């Protein structure tokens, strides 16, 4: 609209120079009283402002920690990986849940296609974005320790059975690691405890660890009563009778009354008596009803 | 004083009106489509998990759409006013620079309020429809499985209660308020930055960067508040600036906690809202001071 | 007693620093200027000469490097001084999404008006600038001239005593330009002080009482038009019916020389293009009006005839 010769001095200044001219004002001589100097007022405002700001933030952090917030939900304690995770989560702003769900679908899809390496990286991304959802850790570990491991075991492209077994073992252990990692972040999750216990029992043939995990699960809020019977049975079936009895005794001692129907105390008592007689426990040391 | 309020109100009103007439709210249609789409897309999950994901998604999408609107509408405000020369006619009237900043900011806050409110309505509708669908399909499942009559009724009641407790949790209201407060903080940061630059793109990028750094501000604060930390003077100065100027966005993870089912009390919510109000007040005071010094 | 001067400028200076070029751009050299209350003052000069800078300094949109200015005794920049000023920027654009009425309402609120007083004021101004047809139209549909009018109305809202008009006729067609100049004269009639800038000298000539000429940020001269323009040594005679052949001219020259003229020049009188344009348009308008009247009369006649026929 303006003809070419039509230039103001102000407009003649390219934007960056105009900005620099602005800046030069900051250091320019101020001829008013010293306390009205703008740069001083800005500095003063910042100082007055940052002290209560920091105090408020500290108080909020403390109250959130007290309320049991998972504020530090890092999948690793390494600072760099913590910062990576934080950046990723905040750049995705609020959409990390959606992105995590997308990758979770990808886990299922790559499972169908038997694309194991892709499945594993999708599992890792999902758990990084949603570390507080035990379901991803549990299902991810289950995929690795069961589905992938068994597929590898039966994969005839590898002719050596010994090597196939080693590969199977590797995947089972990877699944176990993943679940352990999830358990560190979600120590309250009953499901994750049980899934890891099953993994130890069925895949690693380690009933002692399995029983320990079942016991931990049974102590958490929201655990089903039958969970608390499992460690005893598992240990006895594995031939660890003394440990089984010790467990029953602990369970017995934890409860004041032994009339709760859900717990099926008569059955527990039968189990205890059988073990006591088998292990020849002196009458005086036997559990009294 | 009354005149000052009138001027601020007039500026806020015009800012809101401008956004409305430029059809900013059309973005909400997109939000609604995506919200409904997502709830269908993820319908393969367990029913209570599904409600959880929907909650998580809706808070997330509200944040993303809100961030978009907050950043764009604030960052382009002063550059557009300068380009259209409307700012000259406004500041030639008996209007203080600070009134201009406060009025314009309140306009953005009102816009974000409208946007958040409308998104929340869509969100609650989708959530409750999904809850009803879940209840219905679970009931059907239980009927088909041939569970004994007594257990059947108990199972259905338990499921209905769990799903409804999630879908109609009063904590959702707290979550919405916190999402809104977070957006207002971002708009205030953008306002400060836009008073010292001429480029809207620069404002958008810098504000977003500050938003991201805000999630890690806690580390900087720990270093500054703990004298035993071993850092060089330059690093320490940089971290001090971050701790002093950038808000702690991590504290808004209270929203994520709600989704996970952690109890977030009203006291905590009010604490966060108070913190947001304090930060915003200071940021706008700073923006006013900076803008008063600016050559137009 | 109110101060006699509407504007007092003392040593007002504006420099922009270009740090890495180690250069200073002088937008306005130290300026002293007094503008009396009630006069129309023209700021003249090519673009970039310091006219806009002076106005922006008076409004407080930019800050002076040195010096000061007062508006009716109020120091600038201040809220008080802006209460008494109205400003029309060069090429004004307002919010395109508002209509004329809403625009004025918005600026009225900013000026501290409200309620019935504002409604009344808006009616007055719409009438004053002749924008009755633009009241409910959005500004995006306004022509350049209409924008200039709404800009003027906006500047007049709070009934300021001093008006700053930056290039009010730039980019406006001759008709609109004429209207704006008439408006300036009307404002002077209402006792307002008007400062306006222009790079079109003949337009300034018509309305300004006094002018200042700027170049590269420096005020070169200042004074009333008569002081600046009248060449006391030369007299221009415009006469009709003189003979145009060489002999006739020689006789006329003889007569003038006998009165003491030292040099005589003959040129055919030539009118300005603008006055020709205005005449032609006015004539055409009058014709169109006559034509309209004729058609209307004919139509009425025809109507009455048919209705008369119907009644038969």
XYZ file of N, CA and C in Angstrom, chain A residues 3-206:
612
model
N 4.034 3.553 -1.064
C 5.027 3.611 -2.133
C 6.426 3.365 -1.580
N 7.338 3.019 -2.502
C 8.658 2.553 -2.067
C 9.446 3.635 -1.325
N 9.282 4.886 -1.720
C 10.083 5.923 -1.093
C 9.548 6.314 0.275
N 8.400 5.737 0.613
C 7.658 6.179 1.788
C 8.166 5.437 3.019
N 9.239 5.920 3.620
C 9.848 5.192 4.744
C 9.998 6.121 5.940
N 9.524 5.655 7.075
C 9.732 6.402 8.318
C 11.091 6.048 8.888
N 11.603 6.906 9.712
C 12.855 6.560 10.381
C 12.638 5.313 11.249
N 11.496 5.302 11.948
C 11.236 4.169 12.835
C 11.185 2.873 12.039
N 10.536 2.981 10.871
C 10.363 1.759 10.099
C 11.622 1.382 9.349
N 12.481 2.372 9.164
C 13.723 2.110 8.479
C 14.577 1.149 9.306
N 14.395 1.190 10.617
C 15.154 0.299 11.486
C 14.643 -1.110 11.312
N 15.524 -2.039 10.926
C 15.077 -3.429 10.924
C 14.731 -3.827 12.356
N 13.900 -4.856 12.464
C 13.375 -5.200 13.789
C 14.477 -5.471 14.801
N 15.547 -6.164 14.344
C 16.571 -6.538 15.327
C 17.313 -5.303 15.831
N 17.481 -4.320 14.941
C 18.172 -3.110 15.381
C 17.271 -2.324 16.333
N 15.974 -2.317 15.997
C 15.033 -1.628 16.888
C 15.074 -2.267 18.267
N 15.166 -3.603 18.273
C 15.226 -4.313 19.559
C 16.503 -3.929 20.296
N 17.598 -3.811 19.543
C 18.866 -3.439 20.167
C 18.779 -2.021 20.717
N 18.092 -1.161 19.957
C 17.904 0.200 20.442
C 17.123 0.178 21.741
N 16.147 -0.742 21.803
C 15.403 -0.917 23.051
C 16.347 -1.273 24.176
N 17.207 -2.251 23.893
C 18.119 -2.719 24.918
C 19.033 -1.595 25.389
N 19.433 -0.769 24.417
C 20.375 0.278 24.792
C 19.752 1.218 25.815
N 18.426 1.225 25.838
C 17.773 2.047 26.851
C 18.033 1.526 28.257
N 18.204 0.233 28.350
C 18.382 -0.333 29.692
C 19.636 0.234 30.364
N 20.668 0.428 29.516
C 21.907 0.902 30.119
C 22.043 2.415 29.989
N 21.015 3.049 29.419
C 21.151 4.488 29.197
C 21.066 5.242 30.527
N 21.552 6.432 30.490
C 21.587 7.261 31.686
C 20.150 7.516 32.167
N 19.950 7.413 33.438
C 18.617 7.648 33.992
C 18.678 8.958 34.746
N 17.845 9.943 34.358
C 17.976 11.240 35.000
C 16.962 11.481 36.116
N 16.083 10.505 36.361
C 15.150 10.642 37.478
C 15.849 10.290 38.780
N 15.117 10.343 39.918
C 15.705 9.899 41.190
C 16.111 8.420 41.086
N 17.186 8.034 41.777
C 17.758 6.701 41.573
C 16.765 5.576 41.856
N 15.872 5.804 42.864
C 15.005 4.685 43.233
C 13.850 4.495 42.243
N 13.711 5.412 41.264
C 12.666 5.192 40.264
C 13.240 4.568 38.997
N 14.530 4.280 39.009
C 15.182 3.689 37.855
C 14.500 2.365 37.494
N 14.054 2.211 36.241
C 13.267 1.023 35.908
C 14.005 -0.289 36.126
N 15.286 -0.335 35.744
C 15.993 -1.609 35.893
C 16.076 -2.012 37.357
N 16.204 -1.002 38.225
C 16.263 -1.276 39.660
C 14.922 -1.824 40.152
N 13.857 -1.202 39.661
C 12.527 -1.655 40.102
C 12.274 -3.086 39.650
N 12.721 -3.414 38.446
C 12.518 -4.775 37.936
C 13.317 -5.774 38.773
N 14.558 -5.414 39.064
C 15.399 -6.285 39.871
C 14.794 -6.501 41.262
N 14.305 -5.410 41.825
C 13.697 -5.464 43.152
C 12.487 -6.386 43.161
N 11.668 -6.234 42.129
C 10.470 -7.072 42.010
C 10.874 -8.546 41.962
N 11.920 -8.845 41.178
C 12.336 -10.237 41.035
C 12.801 -10.809 42.363
N 13.567 -10.003 43.115
C 14.078 -10.502 44.391
C 12.936 -10.721 45.375
N 12.065 -9.730 45.455
C 10.940 -9.833 46.386
C 10.056 -11.021 46.020
N 10.022 -11.313 44.725
C 9.113 -12.338 44.247
C 9.675 -13.745 44.430
N 11.016 -13.893 44.248
C 11.520 -15.263 44.195
C 11.586 -15.929 45.565
N 11.717 -15.161 46.640
C 11.825 -15.790 47.958
C 10.532 -16.520 48.348
N 9.385 -15.805 48.374
C 8.162 -16.564 48.681
C 7.865 -17.655 47.664
N 8.249 -17.429 46.407
C 8.023 -18.450 45.379
C 8.739 -19.739 45.759
N 10.022 -19.631 46.099
C 10.786 -20.828 46.444
C 10.235 -21.491 47.700
N 9.838 -20.667 48.670
C 9.292 -21.246 49.911
C 8.000 -22.004 49.627
N 7.136 -21.388 48.806
C 5.869 -22.055 48.475
C 6.128 -23.380 47.771
N 7.082 -23.362 46.831
C 7.371 -24.585 46.071
C 7.871 -25.689 46.990
N 8.746 -25.316 47.916
C 9.265 -26.319 48.842
C 8.131 -26.907 49.680
N 7.231 -26.011 50.130
C 6.117 -26.485 50.957
C 5.211 -27.416 50.161
N 4.942 -27.049 48.914
C 4.061 -27.887 48.085
C 4.705 -29.253 47.857
N 5.998 -29.254 47.541
C 6.703 -30.521 47.342
C 6.606 -31.401 48.580
N 6.827 -30.769 49.746
C 6.788 -31.545 50.997
C 5.410 -32.142 51.204
N 4.368 -31.345 50.958
C 3.011 -31.849 51.203
C 2.680 -32.967 50.216
N 3.207 -32.841 48.990
C 2.906 -33.887 48.015
C 3.645 -35.179 48.358
N 4.869 -35.032 48.858
C 5.590 -36.243 49.265
C 4.874 -36.909 50.428
N 4.393 -36.050 51.348
C 3.689 -36.591 52.516
C 2.421 -37.319 52.099
N 1.791 -36.847 51.037
C 0.546 -37.474 50.590
C 0.816 -38.728 49.770
N 2.104 -39.097 49.648
C 2.440 -40.328 48.943
C 2.377 -40.194 47.441
N 2.649 -38.974 46.933
C 2.673 -38.805 45.482
C 3.867 -39.550 44.919
N 3.696 -40.036 43.703
C 4.796 -40.729 43.042
C 5.666 -39.717 42.322
N 5.919 -38.581 42.992
C 6.503 -37.485 42.222
C 7.805 -37.890 41.533
N 8.560 -38.783 42.144
C 9.741 -39.255 41.428
C 9.446 -40.648 40.907
N 9.020 -40.719 39.680
C 8.600 -41.979 39.095
C 9.587 -42.403 38.043
N 10.865 -42.164 38.337
C 11.848 -42.443 37.298
C 12.128 -43.913 37.203
N 12.362 -44.358 35.966
C 12.613 -45.784 35.788
C 14.074 -46.101 36.048
N 14.872 -45.047 36.278
C 16.273 -45.272 36.600
C 16.720 -44.118 37.483
N 17.745 -44.351 38.316
C 18.158 -43.281 39.209
C 19.247 -42.424 38.584
N 19.726 -42.829 37.401
C 20.751 -42.076 36.690
C 20.196 -40.714 36.268
N 20.934 -39.625 36.561
C 20.401 -38.275 36.345
C 20.062 -38.046 34.877
N 20.950 -38.516 33.981
C 20.699 -38.248 32.572
C 19.415 -38.927 32.115
N 19.246 -40.179 32.524
C 18.032 -40.871 32.099
C 16.806 -40.242 32.758
N 17.002 -39.718 33.974
C 15.886 -39.021 34.632
C 15.478 -37.803 33.826
N 16.490 -37.014 33.394
C 16.195 -35.807 32.629
C 15.560 -36.143 31.286
N 16.051 -37.215 30.649
C 15.460 -37.635 29.375
C 13.985 -37.942 29.565
N 13.717 -38.704 30.607
C 12.333 -39.095 30.842
C 11.467 -37.864 31.130
N 12.000 -36.949 31.955
C 11.250 -35.734 32.298
C 10.956 -34.910 31.054
N 11.984 -34.756 30.206
C 11.793 -33.956 29.005
C 10.728 -34.579 28.123
N 10.861 -35.878 27.925
C 9.910 -36.586 27.079
C 8.490 -36.390 27.596
N 8.331 -36.594 28.899
C 6.996 -36.510 29.475
C 6.442 -35.099 29.351
N 7.299 -34.085 29.614
C 6.746 -32.735 29.591
C 6.532 -32.240 28.176
N 7.369 -32.685 27.221
C 7.137 -32.250 25.837
C 5.838 -32.837 25.324
N 5.562 -34.052 25.713
C 4.284 -34.633 25.308
C 3.134 -33.965 26.042
N 3.496 -33.020 26.934
C 2.531 -32.265 27.716
C 1.561 -33.234 28.350
N 0.315 -33.182 27.989
C -0.629 -34.073 28.653
C -0.862 -35.343 27.873
N -0.223 -35.430 26.702
C -0.603 -36.538 25.834
C 0.215 -37.798 26.068
N 1.001 -37.829 27.144
C 1.855 -38.998 27.305
C 1.024 -40.263 27.489
N -0.127 -40.114 28.148
C -0.990 -41.279 28.325
C -1.401 -41.843 26.982
N -1.754 -40.941 26.078
C -2.212 -41.372 24.770
C -1.075 -42.014 23.990
N 0.105 -41.386 24.051
C 1.247 -41.938 23.331
C 1.607 -43.300 23.920
N 1.561 -43.396 25.253
C 1.846 -44.675 25.898
C 0.843 -45.732 25.420
N -0.412 -45.353 25.341
C -1.430 -46.320 24.899
C -1.193 -46.731 23.457
N -0.740 -45.753 22.647
C -0.427 -46.080 21.263
C 0.667 -47.147 21.215
N 1.724 -46.942 22.000
C 2.815 -47.909 21.992
C 2.367 -49.250 22.561
N 1.398 -49.201 23.473
C 0.910 -50.445 24.034
C 0.170 -51.266 22.983
N -0.583 -50.538 22.134
C -1.233 -51.248 21.019
C -0.169 -51.857 20.125
N 0.903 -51.109 19.934
C 1.988 -51.580 19.084
C 2.608 -52.851 19.664
N 2.638 -52.933 20.991
C 3.156 -54.149 21.639
C 2.321 -55.336 21.192
N 0.998 -55.193 21.269
C 0.109 -56.282 20.895
C 0.265 -56.636 19.422
N 0.370 -55.581 18.594
C 0.483 -55.834 17.162
C 1.794 -56.539 16.810
N 2.892 -56.065 17.430
C 4.166 -56.703 17.085
C 4.235 -58.109 17.689
N 3.465 -58.347 18.735
C 3.373 -59.709 19.268
C 2.707 -60.624 18.234
N 1.638 -60.122 17.619
C 0.936 -60.899 16.596
C 1.868 -61.221 15.428
N 2.694 -60.220 15.062
C 3.602 -60.405 13.930
C 4.881 -61.121 14.337
N 5.023 -61.402 15.629
C 6.221 -62.026 16.189
C 7.467 -61.197 15.925
N 7.298 -59.861 15.975
C 8.428 -58.956 15.796
C 8.931 -58.605 17.201
N 9.803 -59.495 17.725
C 10.101 -59.411 19.157
C 10.894 -58.166 19.555
N 11.857 -57.758 18.708
C 12.689 -56.617 19.140
C 11.847 -55.344 19.163
N 10.958 -55.233 18.182
C 10.086 -54.074 18.169
C 9.150 -54.092 19.380
N 8.689 -55.295 19.700
C 7.800 -55.421 20.838
C 8.514 -54.972 22.104
N 9.781 -55.382 22.241
C 10.488 -55.004 23.451
C 10.675 -53.483 23.546
N 11.024 -52.834 22.425
C 11.246 -51.390 22.537
C 9.923 -50.658 22.803
N 8.843 -51.182 22.264
C 7.550 -50.558 22.563
C 7.183 -50.718 24.038
N 7.527 -51.892 24.573
C 7.260 -52.102 26.003
C 8.067 -51.091 26.824
N 9.327 -50.904 26.429
C 10.174 -49.976 27.190
C 9.631 -48.548 27.123
N 9.188 -48.149 25.920
C 8.644 -46.792 25.783
C 7.377 -46.621 26.618
N 6.530 -47.641 26.581
C 5.286 -47.533 27.337
C 5.569 -47.367 28.820
N 6.476 -48.212 29.326
C 6.742 -48.139 30.764
C 7.452 -46.845 31.135
N 8.244 -46.294 30.206
C 8.909 -45.031 30.495
C 7.880 -43.904 30.608
N 6.885 -43.954 29.736
C 5.891 -42.879 29.729
C 4.850 -43.043 30.834
N 4.547 -44.270 31.174
C 3.533 -44.504 32.208
C 4.092 -45.414 33.287
N 5.132 -44.981 33.986
C 5.758 -45.901 34.946
C 4.827 -46.278 36.101
N 3.797 -45.485 36.322
C 2.946 -45.766 37.478
C 1.764 -46.671 37.162
N 1.718 -47.193 35.958
C 0.680 -48.167 35.640
C 1.269 -49.562 35.690
N 0.999 -50.328 36.767
C 1.604 -51.652 36.924
C 1.251 -52.580 35.773
N 0.093 -52.327 35.153
C -0.373 -53.230 34.101
C 0.653 -53.353 32.976
N 1.348 -52.232 32.640
C 2.318 -52.282 31.544
C 3.551 -53.095 31.924
N 3.990 -52.912 33.158
C 5.159 -53.675 33.611
C 4.827 -55.163 33.644
N 3.654 -55.459 34.186
C 3.262 -56.856 34.367
C 3.074 -57.560 33.035
N 2.248 -56.921 32.164
C 1.971 -57.540 30.871
C 3.233 -57.601 30.019
N 4.044 -56.544 30.101
C 5.282 -56.511 29.327
C 6.192 -57.659 29.734
N 6.346 -57.842 31.045
C 7.193 -58.927 31.552
C 6.631 -60.286 31.166
N 5.310 -60.368 31.205
C 4.655 -61.644 30.860
C 4.902 -61.986 29.388
N 4.763 -60.942 28.506
C 5.059 -61.156 27.087
C 6.460 -61.704 26.905
N 7.419 -61.115 27.592
C 8.813 -61.512 27.392
C 9.093 -62.912 27.954
N 8.661 -63.130 29.179
C 9.046 -64.357 29.870
C 8.249 -65.567 29.378
N 7.066 -65.357 28.850
C 6.244 -66.482 28.396
C 6.211 -66.544 26.878
N 5.596 -65.491 26.259
C 5.342 -65.579 24.822
C 6.619 -65.623 24.011
N 7.497 -64.667 24.258
C 8.728 -64.615 23.482
C 9.583 -65.840 23.808
N 9.723 -66.147 25.106
C 10.608 -67.231 25.521
C 10.172 -68.548 24.891
N 8.872 -68.832 24.908
C 8.398 -70.117 24.375
C 8.522 -70.143 22.857
N 8.234 -68.984 22.222
C 8.396 -68.925 20.770
C 9.847 -69.197 20.383
N 10.770 -68.677 21.160
C 12.198 -68.880 20.864
C 12.583 -70.345 21.079
N 12.021 -70.905 22.116
C 12.307 -72.301 22.425
C 11.905 -73.206 21.252
N 10.769 -72.849 20.615
C 10.251 -73.682 19.528
C 10.704 -73.205 18.157
N 11.560 -72.230 18.130
C 12.006 -71.685 16.852
C 13.071 -72.580 16.246
N 12.657 -73.369 15.237
C 13.543 -74.393 14.696
C 14.630 -73.820 13.786
N 14.573 -72.528 13.558
C 15.630 -71.939 12.750
C 16.979 -72.022 13.459
N 16.891 -72.137 14.786
C 18.110 -72.356 15.566
C 18.214 -73.867 15.816
N 19.157 -74.541 15.148
C 19.174 -76.023 15.242
C 19.576 -76.551 16.619
N 20.409 -75.832 17.351
C 20.910 -76.377 18.608
C 19.896 -76.211 19.726
N 19.460 -77.306 20.301
C 18.481 -77.227 21.396
C 19.063 -76.516 22.592
N 20.351 -76.810 22.876
C 21.002 -76.192 24.038
C 20.965 -74.671 23.892
N 21.263 -74.216 22.647
C 21.270 -72.772 22.468
C 19.856 -72.205 22.581
N 18.862 -73.002 22.058
C 17.476 -72.526 22.168
C 17.075 -72.364 23.623
N 17.488 -73.308 24.432
C 17.150 -73.229 25.859
C 17.806 -72.017 26.496
N 19.056 -71.743 26.092
C 19.755 -70.576 26.653
C 19.022 -69.291 26.278
N 18.578 -69.246 24.992
C 17.851 -68.043 24.550
C 16.533 -67.906 25.317
N 15.866 -69.027 25.524
C 14.611 -68.991 26.279
C 14.859 -68.414 27.670
N 15.901 -68.932 28.297
C 16.261 -68.502 29.649
C 16.524 -66.983 29.672
N 17.231 -66.530 28.622
C 17.539 -65.105 28.536
C 16.257 -64.271 28.556
N 15.270 -64.665 27.758
C 14.034 -63.882 27.687
C 13.240 -63.940 28.987
N 13.288 -65.123 29.620
C 12.594 -65.235 30.913
C 13.217 -64.256 31.907
N 14.542 -64.222 31.898
C 15.209 -63.310 32.841
C 14.938 -61.847 32.499
N 14.855 -61.520 31.210
C 14.521 -60.153 30.807
C 13.146 -59.754 31.333
N 12.214 -60.679 31.210
C 10.866 -60.410 31.716
C 10.891 -60.189 33.218
N 11.677 -61.007 33.889
C 11.782 -60.904 35.345
C 12.346 -59.532 35.717
N 13.390 -59.110 34.983
C 14.020 -57.811 35.259
C 13.004 -56.678 35.101
N 12.245 -56.763 34.025
C 11.278 -55.708 33.765
C 10.266 -55.593 34.903
N 9.765 -56.763 35.334
C 8.785 -56.735 36.415
C 9.394 -56.218 37.712
N 10.641 -56.621 37.980
C 11.336 -56.123 39.181
C 11.423 -54.600 39.154
N 11.804 -54.087 37.977
C 11.911 -52.637 37.805
C 10.560 -51.967 38.091
N 9.511 -52.553 37.559
C 8.169 -52.014 37.782
C 7.783 -52.064 39.240
N 8.233 -53.135 39.900
C 7.888 -53.304 41.307
C 8.573 -52.256 42.178
N 9.778 -51.812 41.763
C 10.467 -50.769 42.528
C 9.660 -49.478 42.495
N 9.053 -49.214 41.336
C 8.284 -47.964 41.192
C 6.880 -48.118 41.766
N 6.332 -49.337 41.678
C 4.973 -49.563 42.170
C 4.962 -50.621 43.260
N 5.596 -50.319 44.405
C 5.714 -51.369 45.434
C 4.366 -51.755 46.038
N 3.333 -50.989 45.739
C 2.030 -51.253 46.333
C 1.156 -52.150 45.460
N 1.666 -52.521 44.292
C 0.800 -53.232 43.361
C 0.724 -54.723 43.678
N -0.482 -55.173 44.036
C -0.704 -56.588 44.340
C -0.520 -57.422 43.073
N -1.138 -56.944 41.983
C -1.106 -57.691 40.730
C 0.320 -57.964 40.268
N 1.141 -56.935 40.364
C 2.511 -57.076 39.882
C 3.282 -58.087 40.729
N 3.054 -58.071 42.045
C 3.679 -59.068 42.921
C 3.278 -60.471 42.495
N 1.986 -60.619 42.252
C 1.494 -61.958 41.927
C 2.038 -62.419 40.586
N 2.077 -61.472 39.606
C 2.596 -61.848 38.297
C 4.063 -62.270 38.377
N 4.808 -61.527 39.180
C 6.227 -61.874 39.321
C 6.391 -63.198 40.057
N 5.522 -63.428 41.040
C 5.569 -64.688 41.776
C 5.290 -65.850 40.835
N 4.272 -65.675 39.967
C 3.940 -66.743 39.018
C 5.107 -67.011 38.086
N 5.754 -65.913 37.671
C 6.901 -66.055 36.778
C 8.003 -66.888 37.443
N 8.256 -66.592 38.704
C 9.283 -67.353 39.421
C 8.886 -68.801 39.583
N 7.621 -69.019 39.849
C 7.143 -70.368 40.087
C 7.145 -71.186 38.798
N 6.588 -70.588 37.736
C 6.359 -71.365 36.522
C 7.552 -71.356 35.588
N 8.225 -70.243 35.461
C 9.267 -70.129 34.442
C 10.672 -70.319 35.018
N 10.909 -69.822 36.219
C 12.256 -69.913 36.786
C 12.392 -71.071 37.770
N 11.257 -71.729 38.029
C 11.249 -72.866 38.966
C 11.895 -72.493 40.293
N 11.462 -71.385 40.816
C 12.046 -70.888 42.067
C 10.928 -70.662 43.071
